[in-house]
XYZ file of C-alpha atoms in Angstrom:
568
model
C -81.358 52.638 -114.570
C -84.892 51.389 -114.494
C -88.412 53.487 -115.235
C -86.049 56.153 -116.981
C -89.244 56.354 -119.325
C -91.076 57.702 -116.599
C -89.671 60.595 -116.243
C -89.908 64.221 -118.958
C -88.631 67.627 -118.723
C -91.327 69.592 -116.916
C -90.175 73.213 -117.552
C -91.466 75.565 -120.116
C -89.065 77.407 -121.909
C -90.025 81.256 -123.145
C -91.981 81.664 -126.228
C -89.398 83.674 -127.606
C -85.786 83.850 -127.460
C -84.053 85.320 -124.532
C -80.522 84.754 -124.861
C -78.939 88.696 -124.151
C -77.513 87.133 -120.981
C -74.951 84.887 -122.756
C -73.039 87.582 -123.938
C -72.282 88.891 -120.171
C -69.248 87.536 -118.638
C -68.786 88.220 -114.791
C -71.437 89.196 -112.313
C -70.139 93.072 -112.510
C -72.219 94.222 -109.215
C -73.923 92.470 -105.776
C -77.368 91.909 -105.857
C -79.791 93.243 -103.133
C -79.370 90.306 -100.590
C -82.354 88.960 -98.325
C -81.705 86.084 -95.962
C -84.351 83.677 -95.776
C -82.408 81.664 -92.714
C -85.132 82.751 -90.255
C -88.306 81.425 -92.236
C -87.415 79.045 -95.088
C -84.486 77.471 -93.184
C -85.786 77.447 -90.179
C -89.153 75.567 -91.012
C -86.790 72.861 -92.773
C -84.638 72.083 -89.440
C -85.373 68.917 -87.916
C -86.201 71.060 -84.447
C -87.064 74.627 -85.100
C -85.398 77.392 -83.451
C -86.499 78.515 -80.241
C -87.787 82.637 -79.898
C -84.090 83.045 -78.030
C -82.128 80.962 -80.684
C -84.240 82.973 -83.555
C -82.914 86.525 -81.936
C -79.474 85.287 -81.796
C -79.879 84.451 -85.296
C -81.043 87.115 -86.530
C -77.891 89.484 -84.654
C -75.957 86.882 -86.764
C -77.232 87.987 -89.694
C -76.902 92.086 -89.117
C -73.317 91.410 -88.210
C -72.962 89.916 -91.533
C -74.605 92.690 -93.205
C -77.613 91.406 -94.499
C -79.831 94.468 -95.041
C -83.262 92.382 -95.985
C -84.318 89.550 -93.738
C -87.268 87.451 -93.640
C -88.197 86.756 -90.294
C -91.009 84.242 -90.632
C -94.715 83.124 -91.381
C -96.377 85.005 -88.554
C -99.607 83.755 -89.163
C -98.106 80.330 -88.725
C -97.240 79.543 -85.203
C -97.167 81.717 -81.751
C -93.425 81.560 -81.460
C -92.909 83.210 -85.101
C -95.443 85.688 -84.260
C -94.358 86.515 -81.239
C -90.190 86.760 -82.534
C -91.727 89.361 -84.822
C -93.466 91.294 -82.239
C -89.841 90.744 -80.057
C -88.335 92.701 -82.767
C -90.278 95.613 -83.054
C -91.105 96.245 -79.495
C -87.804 96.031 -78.287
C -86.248 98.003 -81.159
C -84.002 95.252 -82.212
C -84.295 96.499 -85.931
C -81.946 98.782 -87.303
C -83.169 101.742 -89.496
C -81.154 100.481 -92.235
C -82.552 97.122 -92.368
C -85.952 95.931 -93.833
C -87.960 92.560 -92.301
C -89.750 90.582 -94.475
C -92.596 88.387 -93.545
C -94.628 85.745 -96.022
C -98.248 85.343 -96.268
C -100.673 83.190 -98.043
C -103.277 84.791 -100.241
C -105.823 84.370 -96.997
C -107.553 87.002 -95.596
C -107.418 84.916 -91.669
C -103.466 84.908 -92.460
C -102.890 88.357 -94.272
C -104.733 89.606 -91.183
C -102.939 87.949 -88.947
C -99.745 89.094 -90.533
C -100.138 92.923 -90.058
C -101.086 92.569 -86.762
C -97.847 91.215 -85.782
C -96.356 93.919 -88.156
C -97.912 96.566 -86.395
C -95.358 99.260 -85.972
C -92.425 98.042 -87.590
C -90.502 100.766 -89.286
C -90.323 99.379 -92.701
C -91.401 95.653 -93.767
C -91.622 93.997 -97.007
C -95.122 91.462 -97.351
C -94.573 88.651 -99.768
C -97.438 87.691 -100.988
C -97.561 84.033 -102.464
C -100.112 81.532 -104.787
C -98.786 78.518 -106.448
C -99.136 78.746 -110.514
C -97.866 75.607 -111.922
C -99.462 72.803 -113.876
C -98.625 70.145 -110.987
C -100.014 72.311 -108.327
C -103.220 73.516 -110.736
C -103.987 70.252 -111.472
C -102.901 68.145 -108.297
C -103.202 70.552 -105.513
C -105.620 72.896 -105.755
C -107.442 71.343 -109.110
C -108.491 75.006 -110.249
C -108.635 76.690 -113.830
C -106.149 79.136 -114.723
C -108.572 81.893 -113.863
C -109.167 80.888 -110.757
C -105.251 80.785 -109.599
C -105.080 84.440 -111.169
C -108.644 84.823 -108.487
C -106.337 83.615 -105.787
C -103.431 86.033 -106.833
C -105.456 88.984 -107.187
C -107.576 88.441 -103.900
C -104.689 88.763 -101.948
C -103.061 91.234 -103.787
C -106.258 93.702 -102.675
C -106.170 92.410 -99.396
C -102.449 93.687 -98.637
C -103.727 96.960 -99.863
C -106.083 97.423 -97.778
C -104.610 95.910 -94.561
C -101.176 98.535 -95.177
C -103.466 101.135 -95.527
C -105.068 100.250 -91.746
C -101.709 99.334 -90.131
C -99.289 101.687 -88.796
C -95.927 100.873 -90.237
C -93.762 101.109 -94.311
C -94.521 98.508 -95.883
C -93.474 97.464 -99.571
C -95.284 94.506 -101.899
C -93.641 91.336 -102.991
C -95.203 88.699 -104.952
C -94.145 85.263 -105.499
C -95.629 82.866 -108.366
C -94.488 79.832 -106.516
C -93.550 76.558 -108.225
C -92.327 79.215 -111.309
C -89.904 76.944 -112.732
C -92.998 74.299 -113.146
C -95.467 76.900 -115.044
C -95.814 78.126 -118.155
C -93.709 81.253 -118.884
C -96.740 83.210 -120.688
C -99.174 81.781 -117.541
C -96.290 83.359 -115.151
C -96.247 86.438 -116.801
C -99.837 86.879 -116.798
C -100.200 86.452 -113.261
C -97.021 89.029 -112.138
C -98.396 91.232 -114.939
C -102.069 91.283 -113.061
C -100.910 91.110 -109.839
C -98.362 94.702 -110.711
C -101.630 95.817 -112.488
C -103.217 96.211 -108.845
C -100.400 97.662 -106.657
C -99.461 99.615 -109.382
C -95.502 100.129 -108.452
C -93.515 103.566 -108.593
C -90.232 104.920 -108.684
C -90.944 105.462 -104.356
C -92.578 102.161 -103.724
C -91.288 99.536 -106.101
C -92.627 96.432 -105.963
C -90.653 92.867 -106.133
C -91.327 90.057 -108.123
C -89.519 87.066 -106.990
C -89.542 84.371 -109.183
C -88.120 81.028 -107.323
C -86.664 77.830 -108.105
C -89.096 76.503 -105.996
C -88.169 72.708 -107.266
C -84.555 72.919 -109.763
C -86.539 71.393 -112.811
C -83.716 72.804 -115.490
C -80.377 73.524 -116.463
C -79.183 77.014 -115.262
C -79.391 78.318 -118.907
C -82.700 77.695 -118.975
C -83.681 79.365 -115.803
C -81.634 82.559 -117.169
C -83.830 82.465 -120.238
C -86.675 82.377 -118.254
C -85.935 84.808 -115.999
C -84.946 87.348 -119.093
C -87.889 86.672 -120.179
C -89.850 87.503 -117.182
C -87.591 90.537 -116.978
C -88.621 92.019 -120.511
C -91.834 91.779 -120.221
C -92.745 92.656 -116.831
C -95.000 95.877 -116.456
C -94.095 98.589 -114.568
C -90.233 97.229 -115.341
C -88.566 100.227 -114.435
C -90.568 99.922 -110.639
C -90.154 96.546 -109.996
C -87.112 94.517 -108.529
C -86.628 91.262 -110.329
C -86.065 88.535 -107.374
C -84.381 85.087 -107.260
C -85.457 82.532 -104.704
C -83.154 79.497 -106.359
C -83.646 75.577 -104.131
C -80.779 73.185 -105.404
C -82.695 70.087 -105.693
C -80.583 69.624 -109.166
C -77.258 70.664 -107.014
C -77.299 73.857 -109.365
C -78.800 76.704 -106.780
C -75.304 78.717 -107.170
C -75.258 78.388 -110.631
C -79.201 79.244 -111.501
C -78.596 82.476 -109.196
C -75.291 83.291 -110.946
C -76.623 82.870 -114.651
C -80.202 84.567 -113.513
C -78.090 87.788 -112.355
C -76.648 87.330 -116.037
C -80.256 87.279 -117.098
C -80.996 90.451 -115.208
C -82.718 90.108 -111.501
C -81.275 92.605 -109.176
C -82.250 90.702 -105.243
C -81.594 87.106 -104.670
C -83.219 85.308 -101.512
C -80.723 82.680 -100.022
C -79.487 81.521 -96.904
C -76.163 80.536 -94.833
C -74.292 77.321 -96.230
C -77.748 76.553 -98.107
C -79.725 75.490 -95.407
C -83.419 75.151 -96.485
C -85.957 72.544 -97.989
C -84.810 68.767 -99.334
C -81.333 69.912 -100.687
C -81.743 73.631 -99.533
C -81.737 77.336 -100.539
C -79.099 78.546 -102.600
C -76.427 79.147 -100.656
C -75.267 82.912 -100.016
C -72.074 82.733 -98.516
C -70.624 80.387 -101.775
C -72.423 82.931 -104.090
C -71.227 86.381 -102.068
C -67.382 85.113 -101.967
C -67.545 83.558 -106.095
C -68.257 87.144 -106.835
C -65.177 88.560 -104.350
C -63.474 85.929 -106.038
C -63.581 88.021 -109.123
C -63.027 91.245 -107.196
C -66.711 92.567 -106.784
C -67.433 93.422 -103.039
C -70.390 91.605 -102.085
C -71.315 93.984 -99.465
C -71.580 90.808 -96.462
C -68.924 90.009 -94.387
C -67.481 86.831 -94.170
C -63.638 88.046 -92.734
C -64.640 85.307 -89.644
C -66.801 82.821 -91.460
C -65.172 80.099 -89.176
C -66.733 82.451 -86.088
C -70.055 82.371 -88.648
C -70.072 78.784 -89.545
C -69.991 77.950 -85.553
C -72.698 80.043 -84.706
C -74.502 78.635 -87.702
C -73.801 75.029 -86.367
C -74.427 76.256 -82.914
C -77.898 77.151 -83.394
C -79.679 75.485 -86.662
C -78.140 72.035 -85.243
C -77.321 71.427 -88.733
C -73.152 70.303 -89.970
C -71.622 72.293 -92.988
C -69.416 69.463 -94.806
C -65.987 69.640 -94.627
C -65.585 70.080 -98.628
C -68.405 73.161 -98.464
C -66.996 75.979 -100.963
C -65.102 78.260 -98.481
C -66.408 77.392 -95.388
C -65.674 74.207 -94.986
C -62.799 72.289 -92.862
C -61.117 70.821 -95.653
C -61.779 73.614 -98.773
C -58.340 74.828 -98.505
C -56.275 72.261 -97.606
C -53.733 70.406 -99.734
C -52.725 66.936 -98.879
C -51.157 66.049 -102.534
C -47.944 67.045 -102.729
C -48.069 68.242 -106.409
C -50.407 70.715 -104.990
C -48.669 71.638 -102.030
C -45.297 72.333 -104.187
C -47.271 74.649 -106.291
C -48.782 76.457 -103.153
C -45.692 76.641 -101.434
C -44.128 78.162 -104.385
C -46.398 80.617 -105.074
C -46.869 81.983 -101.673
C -43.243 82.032 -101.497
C -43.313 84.152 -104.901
C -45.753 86.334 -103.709
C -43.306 86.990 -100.632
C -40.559 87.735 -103.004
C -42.372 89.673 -105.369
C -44.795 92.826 -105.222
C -48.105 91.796 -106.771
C -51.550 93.554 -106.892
C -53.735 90.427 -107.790
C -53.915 87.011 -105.786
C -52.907 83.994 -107.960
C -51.251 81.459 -105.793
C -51.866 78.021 -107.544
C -55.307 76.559 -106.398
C -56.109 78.924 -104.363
C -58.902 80.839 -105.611
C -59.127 83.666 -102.533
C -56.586 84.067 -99.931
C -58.041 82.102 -97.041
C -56.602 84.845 -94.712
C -59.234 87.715 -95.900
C -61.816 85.491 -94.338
C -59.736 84.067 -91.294
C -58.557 80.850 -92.445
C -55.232 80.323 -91.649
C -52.049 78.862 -93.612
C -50.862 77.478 -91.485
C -53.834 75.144 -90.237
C -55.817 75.584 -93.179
C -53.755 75.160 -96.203
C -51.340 72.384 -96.447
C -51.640 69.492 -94.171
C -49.729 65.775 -94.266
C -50.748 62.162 -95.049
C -48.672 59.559 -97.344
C -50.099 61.755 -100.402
C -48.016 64.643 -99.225
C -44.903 65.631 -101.021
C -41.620 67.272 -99.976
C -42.526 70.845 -100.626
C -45.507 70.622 -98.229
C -43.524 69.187 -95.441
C -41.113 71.827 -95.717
C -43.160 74.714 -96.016
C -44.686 73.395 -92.425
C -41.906 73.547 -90.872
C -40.557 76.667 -92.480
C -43.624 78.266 -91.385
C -43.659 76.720 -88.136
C -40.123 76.312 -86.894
C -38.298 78.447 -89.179
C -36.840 75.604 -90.923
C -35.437 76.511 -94.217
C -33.887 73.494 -95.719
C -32.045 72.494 -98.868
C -34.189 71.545 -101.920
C -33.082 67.708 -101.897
C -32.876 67.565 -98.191
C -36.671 68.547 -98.095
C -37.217 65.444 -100.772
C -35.241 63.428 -98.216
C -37.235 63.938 -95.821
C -40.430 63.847 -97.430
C -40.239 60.260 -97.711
C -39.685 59.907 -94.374
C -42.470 61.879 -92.941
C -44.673 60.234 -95.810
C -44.058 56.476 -94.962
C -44.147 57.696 -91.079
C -48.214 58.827 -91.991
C -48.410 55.572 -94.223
C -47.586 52.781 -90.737
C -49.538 55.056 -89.030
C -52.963 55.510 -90.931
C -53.371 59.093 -89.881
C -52.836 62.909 -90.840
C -48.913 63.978 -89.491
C -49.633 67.075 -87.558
C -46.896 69.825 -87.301
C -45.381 68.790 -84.176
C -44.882 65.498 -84.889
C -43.181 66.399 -88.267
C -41.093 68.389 -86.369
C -40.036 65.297 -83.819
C -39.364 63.245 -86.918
C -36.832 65.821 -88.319
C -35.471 66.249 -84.697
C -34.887 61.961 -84.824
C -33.637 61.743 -87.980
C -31.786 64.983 -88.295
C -30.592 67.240 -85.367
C -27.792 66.597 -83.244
C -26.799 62.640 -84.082
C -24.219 61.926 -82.100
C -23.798 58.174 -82.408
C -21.449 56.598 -83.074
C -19.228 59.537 -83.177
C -19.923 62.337 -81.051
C -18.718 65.851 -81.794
C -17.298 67.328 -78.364
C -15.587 70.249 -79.931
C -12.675 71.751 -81.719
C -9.737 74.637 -81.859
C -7.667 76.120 -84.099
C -3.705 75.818 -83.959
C -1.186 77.755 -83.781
C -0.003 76.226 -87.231
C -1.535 76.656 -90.807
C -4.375 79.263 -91.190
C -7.207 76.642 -90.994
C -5.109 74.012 -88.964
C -7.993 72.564 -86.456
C -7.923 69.876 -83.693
C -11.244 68.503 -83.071
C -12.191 66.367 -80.275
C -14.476 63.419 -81.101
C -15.658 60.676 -78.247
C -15.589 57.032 -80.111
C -16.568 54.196 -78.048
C -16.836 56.642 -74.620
C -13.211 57.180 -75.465
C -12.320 60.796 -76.208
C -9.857 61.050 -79.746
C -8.100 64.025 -80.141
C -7.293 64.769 -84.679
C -5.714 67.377 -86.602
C -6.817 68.236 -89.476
C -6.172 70.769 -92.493
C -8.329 72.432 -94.676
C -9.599 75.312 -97.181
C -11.526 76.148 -94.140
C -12.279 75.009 -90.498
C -15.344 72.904 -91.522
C -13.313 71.023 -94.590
C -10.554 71.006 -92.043
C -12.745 68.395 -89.494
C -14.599 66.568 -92.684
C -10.605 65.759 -94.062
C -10.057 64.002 -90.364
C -13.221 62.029 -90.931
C -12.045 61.033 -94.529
C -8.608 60.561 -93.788
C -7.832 59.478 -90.436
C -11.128 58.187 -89.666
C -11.141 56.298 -93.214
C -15.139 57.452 -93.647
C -15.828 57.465 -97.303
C -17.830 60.198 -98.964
C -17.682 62.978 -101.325
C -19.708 65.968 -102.730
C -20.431 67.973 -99.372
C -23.096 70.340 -99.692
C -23.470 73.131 -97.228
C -26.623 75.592 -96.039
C -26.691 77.491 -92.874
C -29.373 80.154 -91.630
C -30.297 81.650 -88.727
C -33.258 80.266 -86.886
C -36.349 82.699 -87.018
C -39.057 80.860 -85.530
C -37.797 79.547 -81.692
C -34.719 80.871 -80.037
C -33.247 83.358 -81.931
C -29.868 83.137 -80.847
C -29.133 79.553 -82.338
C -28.017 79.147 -85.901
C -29.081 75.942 -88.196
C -26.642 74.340 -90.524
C -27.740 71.810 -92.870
C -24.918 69.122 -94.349
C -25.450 66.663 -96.908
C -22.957 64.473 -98.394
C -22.715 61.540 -100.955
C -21.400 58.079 -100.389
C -19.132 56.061 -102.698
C -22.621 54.193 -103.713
C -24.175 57.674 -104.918
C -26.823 57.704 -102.028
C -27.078 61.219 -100.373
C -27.195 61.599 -96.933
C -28.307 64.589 -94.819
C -27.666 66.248 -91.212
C -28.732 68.975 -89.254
C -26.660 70.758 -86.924
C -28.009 73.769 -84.399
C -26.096 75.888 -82.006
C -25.576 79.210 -80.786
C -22.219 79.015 -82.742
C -22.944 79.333 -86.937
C -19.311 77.062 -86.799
C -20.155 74.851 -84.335
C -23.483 74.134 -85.566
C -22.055 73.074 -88.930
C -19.769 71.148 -87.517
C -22.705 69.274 -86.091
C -24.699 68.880 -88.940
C -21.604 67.135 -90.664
C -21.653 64.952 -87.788
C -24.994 64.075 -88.114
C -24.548 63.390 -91.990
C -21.804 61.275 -91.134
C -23.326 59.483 -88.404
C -26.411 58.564 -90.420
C -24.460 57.197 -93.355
C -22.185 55.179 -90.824
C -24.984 53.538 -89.805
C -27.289 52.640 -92.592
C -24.258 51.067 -94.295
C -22.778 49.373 -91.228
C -19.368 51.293 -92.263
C -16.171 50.651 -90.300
C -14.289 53.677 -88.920
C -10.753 53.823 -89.338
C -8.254 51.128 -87.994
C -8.796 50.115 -84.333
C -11.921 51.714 -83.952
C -15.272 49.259 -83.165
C -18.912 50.361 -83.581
C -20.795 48.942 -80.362
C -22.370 51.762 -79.916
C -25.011 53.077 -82.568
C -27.594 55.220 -82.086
């Protein structure tokens, strides 16, 4: 690409080394979570929510379980003064739960902000400046000294408006544009800021230190934060924050490794909504850590319910390939894939296991309400024979032979390949009805009885032609009794029957299913399905069917005297 020269690394990596979070493997415990869907995504929608779409919201949010929520800019518009005022007059705030409002370091706006917190049983006030060496030297085009001015004026200010406003209230401060400043220049700031509302074990205070822009790698960003972390005053008092953006696509992983690196509260919304390419996204980081069997303390058991309401009211779409949320996250249209998921959730039926490991599967979409059956394994040409008949196990209750299932994958397969389009359920099901079920052209099965002669002696009545033919045959059993008429008398040519018969589960549950393949003299296998009440009679059928399909794909005569004017 062009003007690559253009461009430098414009992060600041710590003075010293602070590398203690490499040798951590897992996230081992969940964060304190604090939504930021209500302030930071809202103000990025194309149309803001309204006051009423805003309260909806935020019951969202409780009912996921978020326990910190930032509710807006008060200061900044009517609408997000007045949802905050909404909340506390009409009691919509649980005791459990903490609001959290941001402020500039303005007296006009931290004034404006504890007015509309006026009353609220327990708030936290994030207090924000921005510190780095774009934003000194573009923006604001002040001397260090004078950003740690701006820092330190509000600080005093939110003392002394808490002190005059009736309500809890708890101090967070944000160096914004972190990732841009330098680390020692950070630390200075936090250290003078702490210095002022001098934390305790009752009131901590919270540093959050965001990703405002993504400028690094996520190792860096754990360094940094380490860094931050060891050298904060007042450690023990304060709670190390995350506020991670994903303009590098790397908000999961910069929250992940900066949990590594020691913060304890991560700020993050729903599907990453936020800012250019968004806040780091809480529901993919809550569910990587269930993933690895920590509870994450939310609730995402119906996040098909949550991403509706989600789409409902932000306006916004959550792509169909979004980690665990989206339409398509599950779903397995190769059929290498769909063999190994079939297998394994028929292994995990067979066998008693604690831990989930069905193949490529990383949670079972079931704990939050996706469903196998619509979720998992769906069919286009790239599907294979163990997909297509695990649908219609699991739909129909079709349990067929190993190589009648590759039979028919091919069938279903070039079926989706004319047509251009996903084969849904149903219409896999009418295929294996058509090619399958029942054939009864050009010989139709009426029926059959034993005689009074040899043990497995059978006459069985087949219609030829709309001409009804009475045969005898004799077998090692009533079923090899009618396939010796067809071979014999009927001068059909096959060998190597194979046999499979089950009752049906899914459907009526007083017909059987037989499944009959057989082999002609060319070595090509063909298959038939029969179903009945009768387990005999529906065997009987699905040898039929076998035989009827072979008869006509090769065009095969049948016996002396008998024409074939009437296929199927």
């Amino acid at each position: 690409m062009r003007n690559v020269e253009k461009y430098s690394r414009g992060y600041f990596m710590p003075p010293v080394k602070s590398l203690k979070w490499t040798e951590k493997e897992y996230i081992t415990e969940a964060p304190t979570w604090c939504s930021v869907d209500l302030r930071d995504g809202n103000q990025a929608l194309v149309v803001p929510m309204s006051l009423e779409e805003k309260l909806e919201y935020f019951q969202l949010l409780l009912e996921v379980g978020f326990k910190e929520i930032e509710v807006g800019f008060p200061a900044a518009s009517e609408t997000e003064f007045q949802f905050l005022r909404t909340l506390i007059e009409q009691d919509l705030i649980p005791e459990d739960v903490t609001v959290q409002v941001l402020t500039q370091s303005r007296e006009a706006i931290i004034k404006k902000t504890f007015e509309a917190l006026e009353g609220v049983n327990k708030a936290v006030v994030h207090l924000y400046n921005s510190t780095s060496v774009a934003q000194r030297e573009q923006v604001f085009k002040k001397s260090n000294e004078e950003i740690i001015d701006i820092a330190v004026t509000g600080a005093k200010l939110l003392k002394k408006y808490a002190a005059e406003t009736q309500g809890n209230f708890q101090f967070q401060y944000s160096p914004e544009s972190f990732t841009g400043t330098e680390m020692e220049f950070a630390l200075e700031v936090c250290n003078t800021v702490l210095d002022i509302w001098q934390p305790t074990a009752d009131n901590k205070v919270i540093i959050n230190l965001p990703a405002t822009v993504s400028m690094s790698m996520p190792h860096v960003y754990a360094s940094q934060i380490e860094f931050m972390g060891d050298h904060l005053n007042y450690r023990d008092n304060v709670i190390l924050s995350l506020h991670p953006h994903n303009d590098r696509g790397t908000g999961v992983a910069d929250a992940e490794l900066g949990l590594l690196a020691g913060a304890q509260r991560v700020e993050g919304t729903l599907f990453g909504n936020g800012e250019r390419t968004g806040n780091v996204d809480i529901v993919t980081l809550a569910l990587n850590m269930y993933s690895h069997g920590v509870n994450p303390h939310l609730n995402f058991e119906n996040i098909r319910e949550i991403r509706e309401k989600y789409e409902e009211l932000t306006k916004m779409n959550v792509h169909e390939r979004h980690p665990y949320g989206g339409d398509l996250v599950f779903t397995a249209f190769s059929g290498s894939h769909q063999d190994a998921i079939a297998k394994g959730m028929k292994w995990r039926e067979d066998e008693e296991r604690q831990y989930w490991t069905v193949p490529y599967l990383l949670i079972d979409p079931k704990d939050i309400g996706r469903e196998y059956e619509g979720d998992i394994i769906r069919i286009n040409s790239q599907s294979g024979k163990g997909g297509i008949g695990y649908l219609l196990q699991q739909h129909y209750g079709l349990d067929m032979p190993a190589k009648m299932r590759e039979n028919f994958g091919y069938k279903v397969k070039d079926e989706s390949d004319k047509m251009h389009k996903e084969i849904m359920p149903n219409e896999i099901y009418d295929i294996f009805n058509k090619e399958y079920v029942n054939i009864s052209a050009p010989l139709a099965f009426n029926n059959y009885r034993p005689t009074q002669g040899d043990h497995y002696e059978t006459i069985v009545s087949i219609r030829i032609d709309n001409e009804v033919h009475e045969f005898t045959g004799v077998g090692n059993g009533r079923l090899d009794a009618i396939s010796n008429v067809l071979q014999t008398q009927l001068e059909i040519q096959y060998k190597d029957l194979v046999y499979k018969e089950h009752a049906l589960e899914i459907g009526s549950k007083s017909n059987a299913v037989s499944y009959v393949g057989i082999t002609a003299m060319d070595g090509t296998v063909y298959w038939g399905c029969g179903i009945d009440p009768d387990i005999m009679t529906s065997s009987v059928k699905a040898l039929f069917s076998a035989v009827n399909n072979m008869v006509t794909t090769l065009n095969a005569p049948i016996g002396k005297g008998f024409s074939l004017n009437k296929r199927r």
